[in-house]
Coordinates of C-alpha atoms and ligand atoms in Angstrom, one line a residue:
M102 CA 0.1 0.1 0.0
A103 CA 1.4 3.6 -1.0
P104 CA 2.1 5.7 2.3
D105 CA -0.8 8.3 2.7
T106 CA 0.7 11.5 1.2
R107 CA -1.5 13.7 3.8
K108 CA 1.0 12.4 6.4
F109 CA 4.3 11.5 4.5
Q110 CA 6.4 13.3 2.1
R111 CA 9.6 12.4 0.5
A112 CA 12.7 13.9 1.2
E113 CA 15.8 13.9 -0.7
I114 CA 19.2 13.2 0.4
V115 CA 21.3 16.2 -0.6
S116 CA 24.8 15.4 0.8
R117 CA 25.8 12.7 3.1
N118 CA 29.2 12.8 5.5
D119 CA 30.4 9.8 7.2
V120 CA 32.2 10.8 10.2
G121 CA 33.0 7.2 11.2
P122 CA 32.2 3.6 10.3
D123 CA 29.0 3.7 11.9
L124 CA 28.0 7.3 12.1
W125 CA 27.0 9.9 9.3
V126 CA 25.3 13.1 8.9
V127 CA 22.9 13.9 6.1
R128 CA 21.1 16.9 4.6
L129 CA 17.6 16.3 3.4
R130 CA 15.4 18.6 1.2
P131 CA 11.8 17.7 1.9
E132 CA 9.3 18.7 -0.8
T133 CA 7.8 21.3 1.3
R134 CA 9.3 22.8 4.3
L135 CA 9.0 21.4 7.8
A136 CA 8.0 23.7 10.5
F137 CA 9.8 22.8 13.7
K138 CA 11.5 24.5 16.8
P139 CA 14.8 23.6 17.8
G140 CA 15.2 20.2 19.9
Q141 CA 12.2 18.7 18.0
Y142 CA 12.4 15.6 15.8
A143 CA 11.2 14.3 12.5
T144 CA 9.9 11.0 12.0
L145 CA 11.6 9.4 9.3
G146 CA 11.1 6.1 7.2
V147 CA 11.5 3.8 4.2
E148 CA 8.9 1.4 2.8
H149 CA 9.7 -2.4 3.0
N150 CA 7.3 -5.0 1.9
G151 CA 4.5 -2.6 1.7
R152 CA 5.0 -1.2 5.3
M153 CA 6.4 1.9 6.7
I154 CA 9.6 1.5 8.9
E155 CA 9.7 4.7 10.8
R156 CA 11.7 6.3 13.7
A157 CA 12.3 9.8 15.5
Y158 CA 15.3 11.6 14.7
S159 CA 16.1 15.1 16.3
I160 CA 16.7 17.7 13.9
C161 CA 20.6 19.1 13.9
S162 CA 19.8 21.9 11.6
S163 CA 18.3 25.2 12.5
P164 CA 14.9 26.2 11.5
L165 CA 16.5 29.1 9.7
E166 CA 18.1 26.8 7.3
D167 CA 16.9 25.6 4.0
E168 CA 17.8 22.0 4.5
L169 CA 17.5 19.9 7.4
E170 CA 20.2 17.9 9.0
F171 CA 20.2 14.7 10.9
F172 CA 23.3 12.6 12.6
F173 CA 22.7 9.2 12.6
E174 CA 24.4 6.0 14.1
L175 CA 24.1 2.7 12.5
V176 CA 22.6 0.1 14.9
P177 CA 23.6 -3.3 13.8
G178 CA 20.5 -5.7 13.5
G179 CA 18.3 -2.5 13.7
E180 CA 15.2 -2.4 11.4
L181 CA 15.8 1.2 9.8
T182 CA 19.3 2.3 10.4
P183 CA 20.8 -0.3 8.0
R184 CA 18.4 0.8 5.3
L185 CA 19.1 4.3 6.0
Y186 CA 22.9 3.7 5.7
R187 CA 22.6 2.3 2.2
L188 CA 20.8 5.6 1.1
R189 CA 23.1 7.9 -1.1
P190 CA 22.8 11.7 -2.1
G191 CA 19.9 11.7 -4.8
E192 CA 17.9 9.2 -3.1
A193 CA 14.9 9.8 -1.0
L194 CA 13.1 8.6 2.1
W195 CA 10.0 9.3 3.6
M196 CA 9.1 11.9 6.3
R197 CA 6.2 12.7 8.4
R198 CA 4.8 16.2 7.5
Q199 CA 4.7 17.4 11.2
A200 CA 7.8 17.4 13.7
K201 CA 7.4 16.6 17.4
G202 CA 8.6 16.7 20.7
L203 CA 8.8 19.1 23.9
F204 CA 12.8 18.7 24.2
T205 CA 13.2 22.5 23.4
L206 CA 15.0 25.2 25.4
D207 CA 13.0 26.1 28.6
T208 CA 12.5 29.6 28.4
R209 CA 9.6 29.8 31.0
S210 CA 11.7 28.9 34.0
G211 CA 13.3 32.1 34.0
H212 CA 16.7 30.2 34.4
T213 CA 19.7 32.0 32.8
Q214 CA 21.9 28.8 32.4
H215 CA 21.3 25.8 30.5
L216 CA 23.2 22.7 30.9
L217 CA 22.9 20.4 27.6
V218 CA 24.3 16.9 28.2
A219 CA 24.6 14.2 25.4
T220 CA 26.0 11.1 24.2
V221 CA 27.2 10.9 20.8
T222 CA 24.0 11.3 18.5
G223 CA 22.2 13.0 21.3
V224 CA 23.9 16.3 20.4
A225 CA 21.7 16.8 17.5
P226 CA 19.0 18.8 19.3
Y227 CA 21.6 21.1 21.0
V228 CA 23.2 21.7 17.6
S229 CA 19.8 23.1 16.3
M230 CA 19.4 25.1 19.4
V231 CA 22.8 26.4 19.3
R232 CA 22.9 27.3 15.6
T233 CA 19.8 29.2 16.1
L234 CA 20.9 31.2 19.1
A235 CA 24.1 32.0 17.4
A236 CA 22.3 32.8 14.1
S237 CA 19.9 35.4 16.4
G238 CA 23.2 37.1 17.9
S239 CA 24.8 36.5 21.3
P240 CA 22.0 35.8 23.7
A241 CA 22.0 38.4 26.4
N242 CA 21.9 37.0 29.9
L243 CA 22.0 33.2 28.6
R244 CA 24.8 30.6 29.3
I245 CA 24.8 27.6 27.6
V246 CA 27.1 24.5 28.6
L247 CA 27.6 21.5 26.4
L248 CA 28.9 18.5 27.8
H249 CA 29.2 15.9 24.9
G250 CA 30.3 12.4 25.6
A251 CA 31.8 9.6 23.2
S252 CA 33.9 6.6 23.1
R253 CA 36.2 8.2 20.8
S254 CA 36.9 12.0 19.5
W255 CA 36.1 11.2 15.9
E256 CA 32.7 10.5 17.0
F257 CA 32.1 14.3 17.7
A258 CA 30.7 15.2 14.4
Y259 CA 30.3 18.9 15.2
R260 CA 33.3 19.4 17.6
E261 CA 35.0 21.9 15.1
E262 CA 31.7 24.0 14.8
L263 CA 31.0 23.9 18.4
E264 CA 34.4 24.7 19.4
S265 CA 34.5 27.7 16.8
L266 CA 31.2 28.8 18.3
A267 CA 32.3 28.6 21.9
Q268 CA 35.6 30.4 21.1
G269 CA 35.4 34.1 22.5
S270 CA 31.6 33.5 23.0
G271 CA 30.7 34.8 26.5
W272 CA 27.5 32.8 26.2
F273 CA 28.4 29.2 25.0
H274 CA 31.0 26.5 26.4
Y275 CA 31.6 23.2 24.7
I276 CA 32.9 20.2 26.6
P277 CA 33.6 17.1 24.6
T278 CA 34.8 14.2 26.7
V279 CA 36.2 10.7 25.7
S280 CA 35.5 7.6 27.8
R281 CA 37.9 5.2 25.9
P282 CA 41.2 7.6 25.6
W283 CA 43.2 4.4 25.1
E284 CA 41.7 3.9 22.0
D285 CA 42.4 7.5 20.9
P286 CA 46.0 8.4 22.3
A287 CA 46.2 11.7 20.5
W288 CA 43.2 13.0 22.5
R289 CA 44.4 15.7 24.9
G290 CA 40.7 16.7 26.2
E291 CA 38.6 15.6 28.8
V292 CA 38.3 12.0 29.7
G293 CA 35.4 10.1 31.4
R294 CA 32.1 9.2 30.6
V295 CA 29.8 12.5 30.7
E296 CA 28.2 11.2 34.0
D297 CA 31.6 10.9 35.2
V298 CA 32.7 14.6 34.6
L299 CA 28.9 16.1 35.3
R300 CA 29.4 16.7 39.0
K301 CA 32.7 18.2 38.2
Y302 CA 31.6 20.8 35.6
T303 CA 28.4 22.0 37.4
D304 CA 30.8 22.7 40.4
R305 CA 33.3 24.6 38.3
L306 CA 31.0 26.5 36.1
G307 CA 28.6 27.4 38.9
L308 CA 25.7 25.5 37.0
D309 CA 23.7 25.7 40.4
P310 CA 20.0 24.7 40.9
P311 CA 18.4 27.8 41.4
S312 CA 19.4 29.2 37.9
T313 CA 19.9 26.1 35.9
T314 CA 17.9 23.9 33.8
A315 CA 19.7 20.5 32.7
Y316 CA 18.8 18.5 29.6
L317 CA 19.9 14.8 29.0
C318 CA 19.8 13.3 25.7
G319 CA 20.7 10.0 23.9
H320 CA 21.9 6.8 25.7
P321 CA 19.4 5.5 28.4
Q322 CA 22.2 4.5 30.8
M323 CA 23.9 7.9 30.7
I324 CA 20.4 9.7 31.5
E325 CA 19.6 7.3 34.4
A326 CA 23.3 7.8 35.9
A327 CA 22.9 11.7 35.3
K328 CA 19.5 12.1 36.8
G329 CA 21.0 10.7 39.9
I330 CA 23.9 12.8 40.1
L331 CA 22.0 16.0 39.2
K332 CA 19.3 15.0 42.1
R333 CA 22.1 14.5 44.7
R334 CA 23.4 18.1 43.4
G335 CA 20.4 19.7 44.3
F336 CA 18.5 19.7 41.0
P337 CA 14.6 19.3 41.4
K338 CA 12.7 17.2 38.9
E339 CA 11.2 20.0 37.1
S340 CA 14.8 21.4 36.4
V341 CA 15.9 18.2 34.5
R342 CA 14.6 17.2 30.8
E343 CA 15.2 14.2 29.1
E344 CA 15.1 12.7 25.6
V345 CA 15.6 9.2 25.7
Y346 CA 16.8 7.7 22.1
W347 CA 15.9 4.0 23.0
I348 CA 14.8 1.4 25.6
P349 CA 17.5 -1.0 26.6
R350 CA 16.7 -4.6 25.1
K351 CA 17.0 -5.9 28.9
A352 CA 14.1 -3.5 29.7
V353 CA 11.7 -4.5 27.4
S354 CA 9.3 -6.8 29.0
P355 CA 9.0 -10.2 27.6
A356 CA 5.7 -9.7 26.9
K357 CA 6.3 -6.7 24.8
Q358 CA 9.2 -8.7 23.1
T359 CA 6.5 -11.1 21.3
L360 CA 4.2 -8.3 20.2
Ligands
FAD607 C1 12.8 11.5 20.2 C2 14.2 10.6 19.6 C3 15.0 11.2 18.9 C4 16.0 10.5 18.4 N1 17.0 11.0 17.5 C5 18.2 10.3 17.0 C6 19.2 10.7 16.2 O1 19.3 11.9 16.0 N2 20.0 9.9 15.7 C7 20.0 8.6 16.1 O2 21.1 7.9 15.4 N3 18.9 7.9 16.5 C8 18.0 8.9 17.2 N4 16.9 8.2 17.8 C9 17.0 6.6 17.7 C10 15.9 6.3 16.6 O3 14.8 6.6 16.7 C11 16.2 4.9 16.4 O4 15.8 4.2 17.6 C12 17.5 4.2 16.3 O5 18.0 4.8 14.9 C13 17.5 2.6 15.8 O6 16.4 2.2 14.7 P1 16.7 1.1 14.1 O7 15.2 0.6 13.6 O8 17.8 0.8 13.4 O9 16.7 -0.2 15.4 P2 15.7 -0.7 16.1 O10 15.0 -2.0 15.4 O11 14.6 0.0 16.7 O12 16.3 -1.3 17.4 C14 16.9 -2.7 17.7 C15 17.5 -2.8 19.1 O13 18.6 -1.8 19.2 C16 18.3 -1.1 20.5 N5 18.9 0.3 20.1 C17 18.2 1.2 19.2 N6 19.1 2.4 18.9 C18 20.4 2.0 19.7 C19 21.6 2.7 19.7 N7 21.8 3.9 19.1 N8 22.6 2.0 20.4 C20 22.4 1.0 21.0 N9 21.3 0.1 20.9 C21 20.1 0.5 20.2 C22 17.0 -1.1 20.7 O14 16.8 -1.1 22.2 C23 16.7 -2.1 19.9 O15 16.4 -3.5 21.0 C24 16.1 9.0 18.5 C25 15.2 8.4 19.2 C26 13.9 9.3 19.8 C27 12.9 8.6 20.8

């Protein structure tokens, strides 16, 4: 059965950048512009045997850009990512016409500091937020700290862009941290998982609960660990927002697995 074109549209791959063996960035041009807020996600899919296989993907680009950008991780044995991985520029995929999600910068709290924490592709919504803020001029009275974890430094697809935005900027700090430095001997930056260095940076940078909202995005285990650390640091529940990218296999109940 053909996809319902009231709900789905085609989006052409305009460019692709492989940043590692299982990580890649694509830029897409949908038939009609997708309205979204920085931090939201699009639902992308491919048709297989008359069925749409679709998943959520945070949008990296700013709404101010003409194209949409995504940062993918290949999940071996996954239903969709191996199919997305085979797509080349000039080919197209399906995209829902509506962007979704509530993982946007919380401007209602009155907090002046925003601590953005990510593992690998979990940086995607933050790239959109930071690009949008940068394009609108240096935001007054706002401080954004992005703590980004990966196993090795080549997984930081946006490092150059984010470091250059941070340089000389009074409002944006970017801290990449590598958890397997022994596999990346040239790395001279921070080491450890994001959750291992989270407390150190909240203390060092004065990211105190009364003035700070924290955002956690990506790996479910990082999110669980970081929530505990922030709770012990005095962050109330409502000041910690999360975007969990997947449910760990072990946590899926046997009943659900047979569905
Ligand atoms: C709001 C939201 C935004 C997202 N944004 C992104 C994004 O920007 N980039 C991105 O790459 N993914 C993102 N994801 C994850 C994405 O939706 C898919 O879950 C992921 O791409 C795997 O799809 P799949 O069909 O290949 O694997 P599936 O067939 O869905 O999963 C197979 C198994 O792998 C596990 N799994 C899924 N993803 C991973 C992973 N990354 N590492 C290890 N195990 C995993 C699942 O628990 C599952 O048991 C996002 C998810 C959500 C909910």
